[in-house]
CSV table of N, CA and C in Angstrom, one decimal:
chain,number,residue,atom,x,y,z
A,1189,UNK,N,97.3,101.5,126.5
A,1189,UNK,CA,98.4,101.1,125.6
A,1189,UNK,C,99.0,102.2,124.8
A,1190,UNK,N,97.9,103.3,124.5
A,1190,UNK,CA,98.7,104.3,123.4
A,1190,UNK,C,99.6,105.1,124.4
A,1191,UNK,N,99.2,105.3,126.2
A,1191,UNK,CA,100.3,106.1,126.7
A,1191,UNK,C,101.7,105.4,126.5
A,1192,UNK,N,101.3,104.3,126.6
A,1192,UNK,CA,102.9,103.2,126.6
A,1192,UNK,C,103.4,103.3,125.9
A,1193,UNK,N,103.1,103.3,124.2
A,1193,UNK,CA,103.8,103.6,123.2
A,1193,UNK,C,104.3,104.9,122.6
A,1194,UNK,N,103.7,105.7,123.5
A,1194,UNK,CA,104.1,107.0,123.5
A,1194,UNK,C,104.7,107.6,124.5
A,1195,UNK,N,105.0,106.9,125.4
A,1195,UNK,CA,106.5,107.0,126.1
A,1195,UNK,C,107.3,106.2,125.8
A,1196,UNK,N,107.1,105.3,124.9
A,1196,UNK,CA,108.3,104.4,124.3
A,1196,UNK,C,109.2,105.1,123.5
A,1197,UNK,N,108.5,106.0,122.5
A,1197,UNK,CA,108.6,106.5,121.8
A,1197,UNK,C,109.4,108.0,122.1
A,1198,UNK,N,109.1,108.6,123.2
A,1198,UNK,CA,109.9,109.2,124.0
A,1198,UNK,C,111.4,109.1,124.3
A,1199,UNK,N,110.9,107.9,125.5
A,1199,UNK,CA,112.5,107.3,125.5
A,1199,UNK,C,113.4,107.2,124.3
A,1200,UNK,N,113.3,106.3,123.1
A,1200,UNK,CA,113.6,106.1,122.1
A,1200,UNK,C,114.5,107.2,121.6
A,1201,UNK,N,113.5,108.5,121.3
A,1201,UNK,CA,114.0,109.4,121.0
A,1201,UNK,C,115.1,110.4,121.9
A,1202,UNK,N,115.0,109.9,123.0
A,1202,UNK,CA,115.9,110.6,124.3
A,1202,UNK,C,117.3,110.1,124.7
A,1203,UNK,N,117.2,108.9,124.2
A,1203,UNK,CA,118.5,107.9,124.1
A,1203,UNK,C,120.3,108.5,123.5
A,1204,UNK,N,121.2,108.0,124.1
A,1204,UNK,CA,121.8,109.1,123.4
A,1204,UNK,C,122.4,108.1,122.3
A,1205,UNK,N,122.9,108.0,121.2
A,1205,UNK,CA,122.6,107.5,120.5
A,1205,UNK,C,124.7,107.2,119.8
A,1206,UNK,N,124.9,106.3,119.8
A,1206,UNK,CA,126.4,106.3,119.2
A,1206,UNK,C,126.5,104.5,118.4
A,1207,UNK,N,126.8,104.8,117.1
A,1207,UNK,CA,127.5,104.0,116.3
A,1207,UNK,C,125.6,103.0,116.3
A,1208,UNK,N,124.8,103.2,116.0
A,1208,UNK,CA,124.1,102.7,116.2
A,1208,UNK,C,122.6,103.4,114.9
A,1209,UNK,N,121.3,103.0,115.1
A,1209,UNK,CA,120.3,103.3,113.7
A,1209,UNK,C,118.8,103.3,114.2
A,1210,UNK,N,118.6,104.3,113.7
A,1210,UNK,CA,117.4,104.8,113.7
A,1210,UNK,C,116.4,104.5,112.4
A,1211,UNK,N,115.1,104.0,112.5
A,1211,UNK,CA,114.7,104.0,111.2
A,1211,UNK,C,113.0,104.2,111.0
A,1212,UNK,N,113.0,105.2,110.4
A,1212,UNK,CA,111.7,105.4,110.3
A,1212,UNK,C,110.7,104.8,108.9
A,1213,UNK,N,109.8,104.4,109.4
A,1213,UNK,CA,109.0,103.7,108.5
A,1213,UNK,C,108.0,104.1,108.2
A,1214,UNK,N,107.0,104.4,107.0
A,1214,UNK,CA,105.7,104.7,106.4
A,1214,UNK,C,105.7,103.5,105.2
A,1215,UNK,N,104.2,103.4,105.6
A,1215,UNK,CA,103.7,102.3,104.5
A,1215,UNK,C,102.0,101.9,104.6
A,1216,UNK,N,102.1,100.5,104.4
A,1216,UNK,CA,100.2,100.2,104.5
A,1216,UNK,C,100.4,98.9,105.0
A,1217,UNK,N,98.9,98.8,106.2
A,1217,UNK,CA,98.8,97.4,106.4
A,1217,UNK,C,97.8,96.5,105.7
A,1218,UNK,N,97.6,95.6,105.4
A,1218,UNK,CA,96.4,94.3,105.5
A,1218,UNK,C,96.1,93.5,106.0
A,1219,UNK,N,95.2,93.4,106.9
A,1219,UNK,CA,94.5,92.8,107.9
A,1219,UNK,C,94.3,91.7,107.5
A,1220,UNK,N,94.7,90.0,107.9
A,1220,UNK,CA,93.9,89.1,107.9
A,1220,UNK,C,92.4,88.7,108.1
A,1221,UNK,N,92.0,89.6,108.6
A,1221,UNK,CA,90.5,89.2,109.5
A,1221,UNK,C,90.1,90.5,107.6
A,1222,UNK,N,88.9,90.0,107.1
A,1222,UNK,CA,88.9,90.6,105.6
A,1222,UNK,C,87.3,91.6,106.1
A,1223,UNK,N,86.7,91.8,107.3
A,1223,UNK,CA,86.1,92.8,107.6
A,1223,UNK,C,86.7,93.7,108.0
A,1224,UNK,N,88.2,94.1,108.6
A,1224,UNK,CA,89.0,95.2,108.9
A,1224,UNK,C,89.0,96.1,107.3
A,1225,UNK,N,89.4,96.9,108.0
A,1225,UNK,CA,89.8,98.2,107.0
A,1225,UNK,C,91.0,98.7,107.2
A,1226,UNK,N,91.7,98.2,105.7
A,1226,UNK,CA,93.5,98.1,105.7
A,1226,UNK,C,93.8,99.5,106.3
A,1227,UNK,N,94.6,100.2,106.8
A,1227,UNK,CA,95.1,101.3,107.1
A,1227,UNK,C,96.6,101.8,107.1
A,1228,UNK,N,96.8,103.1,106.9
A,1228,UNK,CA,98.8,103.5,106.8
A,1228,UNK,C,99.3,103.3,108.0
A,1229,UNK,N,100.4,103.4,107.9
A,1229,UNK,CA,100.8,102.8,109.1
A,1229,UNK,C,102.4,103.7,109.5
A,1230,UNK,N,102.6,104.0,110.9
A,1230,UNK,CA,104.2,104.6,110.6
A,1230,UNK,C,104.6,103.7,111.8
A,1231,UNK,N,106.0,103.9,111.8
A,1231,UNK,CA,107.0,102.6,112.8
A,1231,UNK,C,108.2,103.8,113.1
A,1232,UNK,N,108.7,103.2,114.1
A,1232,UNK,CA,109.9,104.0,114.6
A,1232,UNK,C,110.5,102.7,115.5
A,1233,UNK,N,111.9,102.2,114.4
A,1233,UNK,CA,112.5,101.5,115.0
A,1233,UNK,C,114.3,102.1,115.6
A,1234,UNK,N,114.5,101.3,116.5
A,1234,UNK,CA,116.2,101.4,116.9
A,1234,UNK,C,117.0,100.6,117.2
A,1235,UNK,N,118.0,100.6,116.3
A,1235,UNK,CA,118.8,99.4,116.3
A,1235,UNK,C,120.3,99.9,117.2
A,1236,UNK,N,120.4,99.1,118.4
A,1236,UNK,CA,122.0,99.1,118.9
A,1236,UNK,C,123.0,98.6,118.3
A,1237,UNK,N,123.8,98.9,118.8
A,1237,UNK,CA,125.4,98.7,118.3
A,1237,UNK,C,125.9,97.3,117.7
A,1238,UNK,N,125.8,96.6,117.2
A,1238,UNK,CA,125.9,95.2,116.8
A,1238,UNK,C,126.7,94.4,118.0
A,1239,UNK,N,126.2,93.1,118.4
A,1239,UNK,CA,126.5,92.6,119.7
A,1239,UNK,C,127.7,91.0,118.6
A,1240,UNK,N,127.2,90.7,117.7
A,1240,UNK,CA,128.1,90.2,116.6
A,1240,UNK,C,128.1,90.7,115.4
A,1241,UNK,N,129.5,90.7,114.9
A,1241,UNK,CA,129.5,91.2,113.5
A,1241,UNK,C,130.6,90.0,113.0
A,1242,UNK,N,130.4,90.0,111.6
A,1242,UNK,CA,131.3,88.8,110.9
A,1242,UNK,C,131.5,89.7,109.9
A,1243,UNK,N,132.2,88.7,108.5
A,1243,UNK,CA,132.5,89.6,107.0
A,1243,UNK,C,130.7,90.5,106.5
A,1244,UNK,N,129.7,89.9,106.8
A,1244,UNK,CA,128.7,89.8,106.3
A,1244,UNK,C,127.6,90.2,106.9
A,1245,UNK,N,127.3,89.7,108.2
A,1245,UNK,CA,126.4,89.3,109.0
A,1245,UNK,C,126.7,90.6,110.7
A,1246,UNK,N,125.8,91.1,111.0
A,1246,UNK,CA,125.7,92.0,112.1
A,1246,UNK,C,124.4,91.5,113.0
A,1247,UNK,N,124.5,91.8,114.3
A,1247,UNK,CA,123.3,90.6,114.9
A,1247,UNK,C,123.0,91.9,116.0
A,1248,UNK,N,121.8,92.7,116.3
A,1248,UNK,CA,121.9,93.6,117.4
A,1248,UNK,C,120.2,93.1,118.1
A,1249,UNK,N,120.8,94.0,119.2
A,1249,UNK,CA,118.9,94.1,119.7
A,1249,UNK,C,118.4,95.4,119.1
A,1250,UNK,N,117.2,95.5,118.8
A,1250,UNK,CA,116.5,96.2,118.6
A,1250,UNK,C,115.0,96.4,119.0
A,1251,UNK,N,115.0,97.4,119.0
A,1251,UNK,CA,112.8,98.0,119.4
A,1251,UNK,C,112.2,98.5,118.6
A,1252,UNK,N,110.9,98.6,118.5
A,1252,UNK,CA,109.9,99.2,117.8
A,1252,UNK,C,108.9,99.6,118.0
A,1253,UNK,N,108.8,101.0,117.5
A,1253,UNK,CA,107.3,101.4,118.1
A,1253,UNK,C,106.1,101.7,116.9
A,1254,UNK,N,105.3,100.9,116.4
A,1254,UNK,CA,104.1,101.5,115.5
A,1254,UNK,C,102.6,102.1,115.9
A,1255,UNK,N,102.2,102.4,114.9
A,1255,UNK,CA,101.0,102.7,115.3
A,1255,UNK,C,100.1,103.0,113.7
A,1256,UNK,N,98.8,102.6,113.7
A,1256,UNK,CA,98.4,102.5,112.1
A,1256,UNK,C,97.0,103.9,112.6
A,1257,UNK,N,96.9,104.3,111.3
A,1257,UNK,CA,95.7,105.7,111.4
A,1257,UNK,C,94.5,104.9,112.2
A,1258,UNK,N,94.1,103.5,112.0
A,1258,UNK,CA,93.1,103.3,113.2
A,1258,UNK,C,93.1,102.8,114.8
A,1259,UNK,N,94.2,103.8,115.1
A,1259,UNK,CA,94.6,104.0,116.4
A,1259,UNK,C,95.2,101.9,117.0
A,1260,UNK,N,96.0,101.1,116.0
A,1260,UNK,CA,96.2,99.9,116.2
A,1260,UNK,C,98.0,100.3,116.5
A,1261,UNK,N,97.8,99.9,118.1
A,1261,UNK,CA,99.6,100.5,118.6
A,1261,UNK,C,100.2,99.0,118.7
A,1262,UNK,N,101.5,98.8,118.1
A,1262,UNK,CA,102.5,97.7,118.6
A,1262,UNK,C,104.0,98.0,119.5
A,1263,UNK,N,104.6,97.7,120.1
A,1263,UNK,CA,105.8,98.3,121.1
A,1263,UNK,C,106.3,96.3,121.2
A,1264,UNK,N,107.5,96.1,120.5
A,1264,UNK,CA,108.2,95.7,120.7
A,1264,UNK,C,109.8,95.7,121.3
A,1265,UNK,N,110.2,94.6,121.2
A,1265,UNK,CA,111.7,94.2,121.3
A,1265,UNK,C,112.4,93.1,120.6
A,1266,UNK,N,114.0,92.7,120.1
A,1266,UNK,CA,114.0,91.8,119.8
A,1266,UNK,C,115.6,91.5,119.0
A,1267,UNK,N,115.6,90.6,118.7
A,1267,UNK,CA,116.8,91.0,117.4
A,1267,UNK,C,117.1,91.5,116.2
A,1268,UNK,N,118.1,92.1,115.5
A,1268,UNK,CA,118.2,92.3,114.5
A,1268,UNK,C,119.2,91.9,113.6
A,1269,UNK,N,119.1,91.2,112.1
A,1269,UNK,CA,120.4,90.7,111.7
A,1269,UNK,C,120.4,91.2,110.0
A,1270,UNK,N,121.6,92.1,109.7
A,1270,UNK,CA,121.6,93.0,108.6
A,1270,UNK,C,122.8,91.7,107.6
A,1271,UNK,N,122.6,91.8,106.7
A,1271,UNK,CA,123.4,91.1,105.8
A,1271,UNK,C,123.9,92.0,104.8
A,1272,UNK,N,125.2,92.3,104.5
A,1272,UNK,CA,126.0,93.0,104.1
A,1272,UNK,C,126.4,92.0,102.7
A,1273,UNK,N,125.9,93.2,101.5
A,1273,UNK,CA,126.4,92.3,99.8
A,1273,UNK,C,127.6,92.6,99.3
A,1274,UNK,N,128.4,93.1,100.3
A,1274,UNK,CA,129.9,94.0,99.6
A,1274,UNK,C,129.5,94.9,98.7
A,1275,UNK,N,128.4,95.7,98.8
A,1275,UNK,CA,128.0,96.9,98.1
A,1275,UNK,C,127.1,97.5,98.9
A,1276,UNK,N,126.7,98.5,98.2
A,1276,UNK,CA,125.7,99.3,98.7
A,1276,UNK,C,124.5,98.7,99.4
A,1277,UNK,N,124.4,97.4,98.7
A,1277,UNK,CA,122.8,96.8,99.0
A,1277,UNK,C,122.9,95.8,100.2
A,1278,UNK,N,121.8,96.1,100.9
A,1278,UNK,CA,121.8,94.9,102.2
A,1278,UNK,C,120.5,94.2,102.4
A,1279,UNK,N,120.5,93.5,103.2
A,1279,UNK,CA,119.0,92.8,103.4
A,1279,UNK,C,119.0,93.1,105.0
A,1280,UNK,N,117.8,92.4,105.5
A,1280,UNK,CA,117.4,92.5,106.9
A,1280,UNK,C,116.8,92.3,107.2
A,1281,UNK,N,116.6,91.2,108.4
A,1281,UNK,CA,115.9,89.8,108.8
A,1281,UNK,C,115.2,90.9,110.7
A,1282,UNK,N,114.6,90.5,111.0
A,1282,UNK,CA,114.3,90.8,112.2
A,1282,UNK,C,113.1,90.0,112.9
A,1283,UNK,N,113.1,89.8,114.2
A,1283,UNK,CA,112.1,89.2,114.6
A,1283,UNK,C,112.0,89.4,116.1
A,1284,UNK,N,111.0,90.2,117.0
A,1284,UNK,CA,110.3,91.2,118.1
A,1284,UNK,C,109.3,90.8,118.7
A,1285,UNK,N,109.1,90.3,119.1
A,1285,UNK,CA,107.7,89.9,120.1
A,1285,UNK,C,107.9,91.2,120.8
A,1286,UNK,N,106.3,91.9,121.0
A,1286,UNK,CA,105.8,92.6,121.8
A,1286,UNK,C,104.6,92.6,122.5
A,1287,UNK,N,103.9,94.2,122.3
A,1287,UNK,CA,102.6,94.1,123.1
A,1287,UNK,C,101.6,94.8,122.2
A,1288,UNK,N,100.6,94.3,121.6
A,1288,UNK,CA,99.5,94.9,120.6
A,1288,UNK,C,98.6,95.2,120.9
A,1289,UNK,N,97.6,96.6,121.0
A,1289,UNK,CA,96.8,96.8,121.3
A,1289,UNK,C,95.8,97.3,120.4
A,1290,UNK,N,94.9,96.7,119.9
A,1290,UNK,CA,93.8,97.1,118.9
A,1290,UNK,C,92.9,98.1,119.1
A,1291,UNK,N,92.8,99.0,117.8
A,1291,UNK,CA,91.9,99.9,117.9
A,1291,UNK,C,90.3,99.5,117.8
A,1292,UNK,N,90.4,98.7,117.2
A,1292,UNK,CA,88.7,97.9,117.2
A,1292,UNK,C,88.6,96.7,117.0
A,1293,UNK,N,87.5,96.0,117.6
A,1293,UNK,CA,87.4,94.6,117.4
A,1293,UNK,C,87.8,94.1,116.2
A,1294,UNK,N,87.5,95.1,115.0
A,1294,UNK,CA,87.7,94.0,113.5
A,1294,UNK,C,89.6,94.2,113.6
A,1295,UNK,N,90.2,95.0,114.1
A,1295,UNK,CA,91.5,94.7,113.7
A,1295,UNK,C,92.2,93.7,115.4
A,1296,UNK,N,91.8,93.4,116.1
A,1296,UNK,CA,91.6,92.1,116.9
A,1296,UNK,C,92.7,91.2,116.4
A,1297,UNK,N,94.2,90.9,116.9
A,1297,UNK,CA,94.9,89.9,116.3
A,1297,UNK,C,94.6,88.6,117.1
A,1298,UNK,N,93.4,88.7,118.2
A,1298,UNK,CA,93.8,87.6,119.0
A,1298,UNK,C,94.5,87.1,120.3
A,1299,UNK,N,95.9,88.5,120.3
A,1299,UNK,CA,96.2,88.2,121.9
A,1299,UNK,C,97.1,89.3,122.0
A,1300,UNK,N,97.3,89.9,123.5
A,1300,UNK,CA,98.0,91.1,123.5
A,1300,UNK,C,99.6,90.9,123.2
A,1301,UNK,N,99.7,89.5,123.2
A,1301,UNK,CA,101.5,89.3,123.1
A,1301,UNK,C,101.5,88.2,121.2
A,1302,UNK,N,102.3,89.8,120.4
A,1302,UNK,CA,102.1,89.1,119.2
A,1302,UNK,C,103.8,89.3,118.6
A,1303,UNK,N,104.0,88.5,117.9
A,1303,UNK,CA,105.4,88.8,116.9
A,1303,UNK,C,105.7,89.1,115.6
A,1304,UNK,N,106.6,90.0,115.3
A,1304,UNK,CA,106.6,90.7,114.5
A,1304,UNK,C,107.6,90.0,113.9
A,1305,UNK,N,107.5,89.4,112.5
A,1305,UNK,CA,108.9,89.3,111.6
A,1305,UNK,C,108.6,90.5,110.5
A,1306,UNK,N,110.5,90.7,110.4
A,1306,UNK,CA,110.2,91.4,109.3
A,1306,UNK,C,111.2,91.0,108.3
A,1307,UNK,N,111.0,91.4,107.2
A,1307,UNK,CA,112.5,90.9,106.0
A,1307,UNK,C,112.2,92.0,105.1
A,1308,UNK,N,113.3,92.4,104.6
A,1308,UNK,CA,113.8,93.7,104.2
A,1308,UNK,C,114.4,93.7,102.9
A,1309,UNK,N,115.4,94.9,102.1
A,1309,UNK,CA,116.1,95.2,101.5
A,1309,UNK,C,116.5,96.4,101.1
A,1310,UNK,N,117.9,96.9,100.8
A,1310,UNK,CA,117.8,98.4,101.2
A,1310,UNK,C,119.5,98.9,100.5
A,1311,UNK,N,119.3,99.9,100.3
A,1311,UNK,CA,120.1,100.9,99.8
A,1311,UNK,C,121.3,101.6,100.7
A,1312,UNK,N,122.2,101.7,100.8
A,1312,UNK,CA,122.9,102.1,102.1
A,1312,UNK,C,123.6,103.4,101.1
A,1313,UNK,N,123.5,104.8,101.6
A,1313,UNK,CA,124.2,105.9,101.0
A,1313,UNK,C,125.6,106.2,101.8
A,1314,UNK,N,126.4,106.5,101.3
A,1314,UNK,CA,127.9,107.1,101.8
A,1314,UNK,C,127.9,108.1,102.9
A,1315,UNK,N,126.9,108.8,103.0
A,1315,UNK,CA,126.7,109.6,104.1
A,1315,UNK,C,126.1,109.1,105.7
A,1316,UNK,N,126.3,107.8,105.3
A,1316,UNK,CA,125.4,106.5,106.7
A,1316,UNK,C,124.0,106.5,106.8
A,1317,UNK,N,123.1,107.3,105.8
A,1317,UNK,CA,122.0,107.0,105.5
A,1317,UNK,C,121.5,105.8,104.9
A,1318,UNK,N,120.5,105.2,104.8
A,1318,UNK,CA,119.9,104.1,103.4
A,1318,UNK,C,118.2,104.2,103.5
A,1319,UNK,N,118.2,103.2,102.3
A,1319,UNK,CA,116.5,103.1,102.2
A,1319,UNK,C,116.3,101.7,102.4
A,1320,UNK,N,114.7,101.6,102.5
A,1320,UNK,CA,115.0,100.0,102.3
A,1320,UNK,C,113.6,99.7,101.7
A,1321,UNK,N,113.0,98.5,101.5
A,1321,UNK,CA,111.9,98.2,101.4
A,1321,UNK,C,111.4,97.0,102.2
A,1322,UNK,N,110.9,97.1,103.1
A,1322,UNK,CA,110.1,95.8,104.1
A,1322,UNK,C,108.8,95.2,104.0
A,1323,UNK,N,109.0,94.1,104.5
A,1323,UNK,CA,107.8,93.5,104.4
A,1323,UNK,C,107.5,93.2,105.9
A,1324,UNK,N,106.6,93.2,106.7
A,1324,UNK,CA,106.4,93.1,108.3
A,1324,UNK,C,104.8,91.7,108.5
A,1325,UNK,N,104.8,91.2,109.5
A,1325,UNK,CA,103.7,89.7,109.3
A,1325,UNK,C,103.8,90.1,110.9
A,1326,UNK,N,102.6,90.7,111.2
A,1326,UNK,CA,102.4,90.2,113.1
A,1326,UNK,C,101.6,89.1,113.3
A,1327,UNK,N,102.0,88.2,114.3
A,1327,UNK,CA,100.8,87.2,114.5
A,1327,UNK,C,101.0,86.8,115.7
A,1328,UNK,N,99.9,86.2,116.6
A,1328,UNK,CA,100.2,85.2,117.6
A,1328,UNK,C,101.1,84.3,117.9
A,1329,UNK,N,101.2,83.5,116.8
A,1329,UNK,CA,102.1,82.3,116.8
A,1329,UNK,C,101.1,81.4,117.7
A,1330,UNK,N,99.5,81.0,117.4
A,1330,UNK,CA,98.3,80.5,117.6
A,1330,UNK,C,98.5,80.4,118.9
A,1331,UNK,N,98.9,81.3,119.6
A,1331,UNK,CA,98.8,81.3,121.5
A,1331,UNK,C,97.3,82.0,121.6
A,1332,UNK,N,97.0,82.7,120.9
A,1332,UNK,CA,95.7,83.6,120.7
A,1332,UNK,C,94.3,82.4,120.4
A,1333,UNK,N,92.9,82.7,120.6
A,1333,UNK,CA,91.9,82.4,120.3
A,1333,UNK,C,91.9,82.1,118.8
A,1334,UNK,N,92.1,83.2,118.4
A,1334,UNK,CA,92.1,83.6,116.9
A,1334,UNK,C,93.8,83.7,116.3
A,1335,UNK,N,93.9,84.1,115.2
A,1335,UNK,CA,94.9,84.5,114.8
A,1335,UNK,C,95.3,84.8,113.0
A,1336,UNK,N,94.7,86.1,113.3
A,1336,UNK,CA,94.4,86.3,112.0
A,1336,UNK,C,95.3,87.0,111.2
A,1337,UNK,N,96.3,87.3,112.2
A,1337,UNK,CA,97.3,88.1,111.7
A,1337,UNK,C,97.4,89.4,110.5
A,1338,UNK,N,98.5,90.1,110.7
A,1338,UNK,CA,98.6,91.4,109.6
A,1338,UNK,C,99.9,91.4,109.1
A,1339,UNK,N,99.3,91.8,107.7
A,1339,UNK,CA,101.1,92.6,107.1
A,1339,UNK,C,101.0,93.5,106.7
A,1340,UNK,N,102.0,94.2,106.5
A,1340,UNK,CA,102.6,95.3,106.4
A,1340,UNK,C,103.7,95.4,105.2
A,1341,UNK,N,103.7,96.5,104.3
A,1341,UNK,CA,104.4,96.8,103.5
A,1341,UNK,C,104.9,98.0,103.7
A,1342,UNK,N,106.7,98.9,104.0
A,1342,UNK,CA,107.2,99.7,104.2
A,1342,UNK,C,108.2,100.0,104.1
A,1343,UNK,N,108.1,101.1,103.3
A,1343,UNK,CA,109.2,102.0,103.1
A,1343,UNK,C,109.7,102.6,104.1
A,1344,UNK,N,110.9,102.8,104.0
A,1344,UNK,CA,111.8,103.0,105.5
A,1344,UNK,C,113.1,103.7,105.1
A,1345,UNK,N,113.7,104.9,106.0
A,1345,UNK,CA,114.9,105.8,105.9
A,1345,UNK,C,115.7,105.3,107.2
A,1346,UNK,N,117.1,104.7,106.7
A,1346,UNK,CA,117.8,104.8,108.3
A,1346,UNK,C,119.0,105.7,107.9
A,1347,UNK,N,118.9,106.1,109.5
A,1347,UNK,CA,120.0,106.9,109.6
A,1347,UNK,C,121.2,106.3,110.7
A,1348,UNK,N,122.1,105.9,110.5
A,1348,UNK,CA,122.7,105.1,111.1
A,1348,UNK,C,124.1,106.9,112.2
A,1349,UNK,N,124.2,106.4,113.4
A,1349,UNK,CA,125.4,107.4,114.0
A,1349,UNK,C,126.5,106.5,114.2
């Protein structure tokens, strides 16, 4: 699985890239299962060109590639929907089913096919940059044995082209 996510991550970056957003993520996770050992975590997401846009509301596909310091890799896909406040500030809803592969049994979500919501908030700078602050929840959605799910807290830079 880590080769996979590190040719995802490849591609990603090889893409040619127009009117569309890049966003990188550091932060920390917490493991449901309370014998794991929380760990940092970085993300590299990409958002396409908006497939609907209204006054407010932008709706794209998007991917994701993570990976936490105890070698725990996730490689998604999925939607994304940004909400525009007529200012600088936006919010951002997302939700990715991928493929999870655990670095050790205690971080174990249960099943290789897990979903990622995330909900957001964020700063948009004049130069097509912003910040944001996220919150991320992977789980089974109880298709798994188990399901003990993780979250994640992350700070995030996008760079929009």
């Amino acid at each position: 699985m880590k080769y996979v996510v590190m040719s995802a991550l490849v591609a990603f970056l090889a893409a040619p890239v127009t009117a569309q957003e890049i966003v990188f993520g550091a932060g920390y996770t917490k493991y449901g299962n309370i014998s794991a050992s929380d760990a940092p975590v970085i993300e590299l997401e990409y958002h396409h060109k908006p497939f609907h846009d209204t006054r407010h509301w932008d709706v794209s596909w998007g991917g994701v590639v993570s990976g936490t310091a105890d070698e725990d890799y996730f490689l998604g896909v999925g939607l994304v929907g940004t909400y525009d406040f007529d200012s600088p500030w936006f919010a951002e809803v997302s939700v990715m089913p991928g493929l999870y592969s655990e670095g050790s049994i205690l971080t174990d979500l249960g099943d290789a096919l897990e979903f990622r919501s995330l909900l957001g908030v964020g700063y948009a700078f004049r130069n097509g940059s912003a910040v944001s602050l996220a919150i991320v929840h992977k789980s089974n959605a109880s298709l798994g044995d188990v399901n003990p799910g993780v979250n994640t807290i992350l700070l995030r830079y996008h760079k929009r082209f």
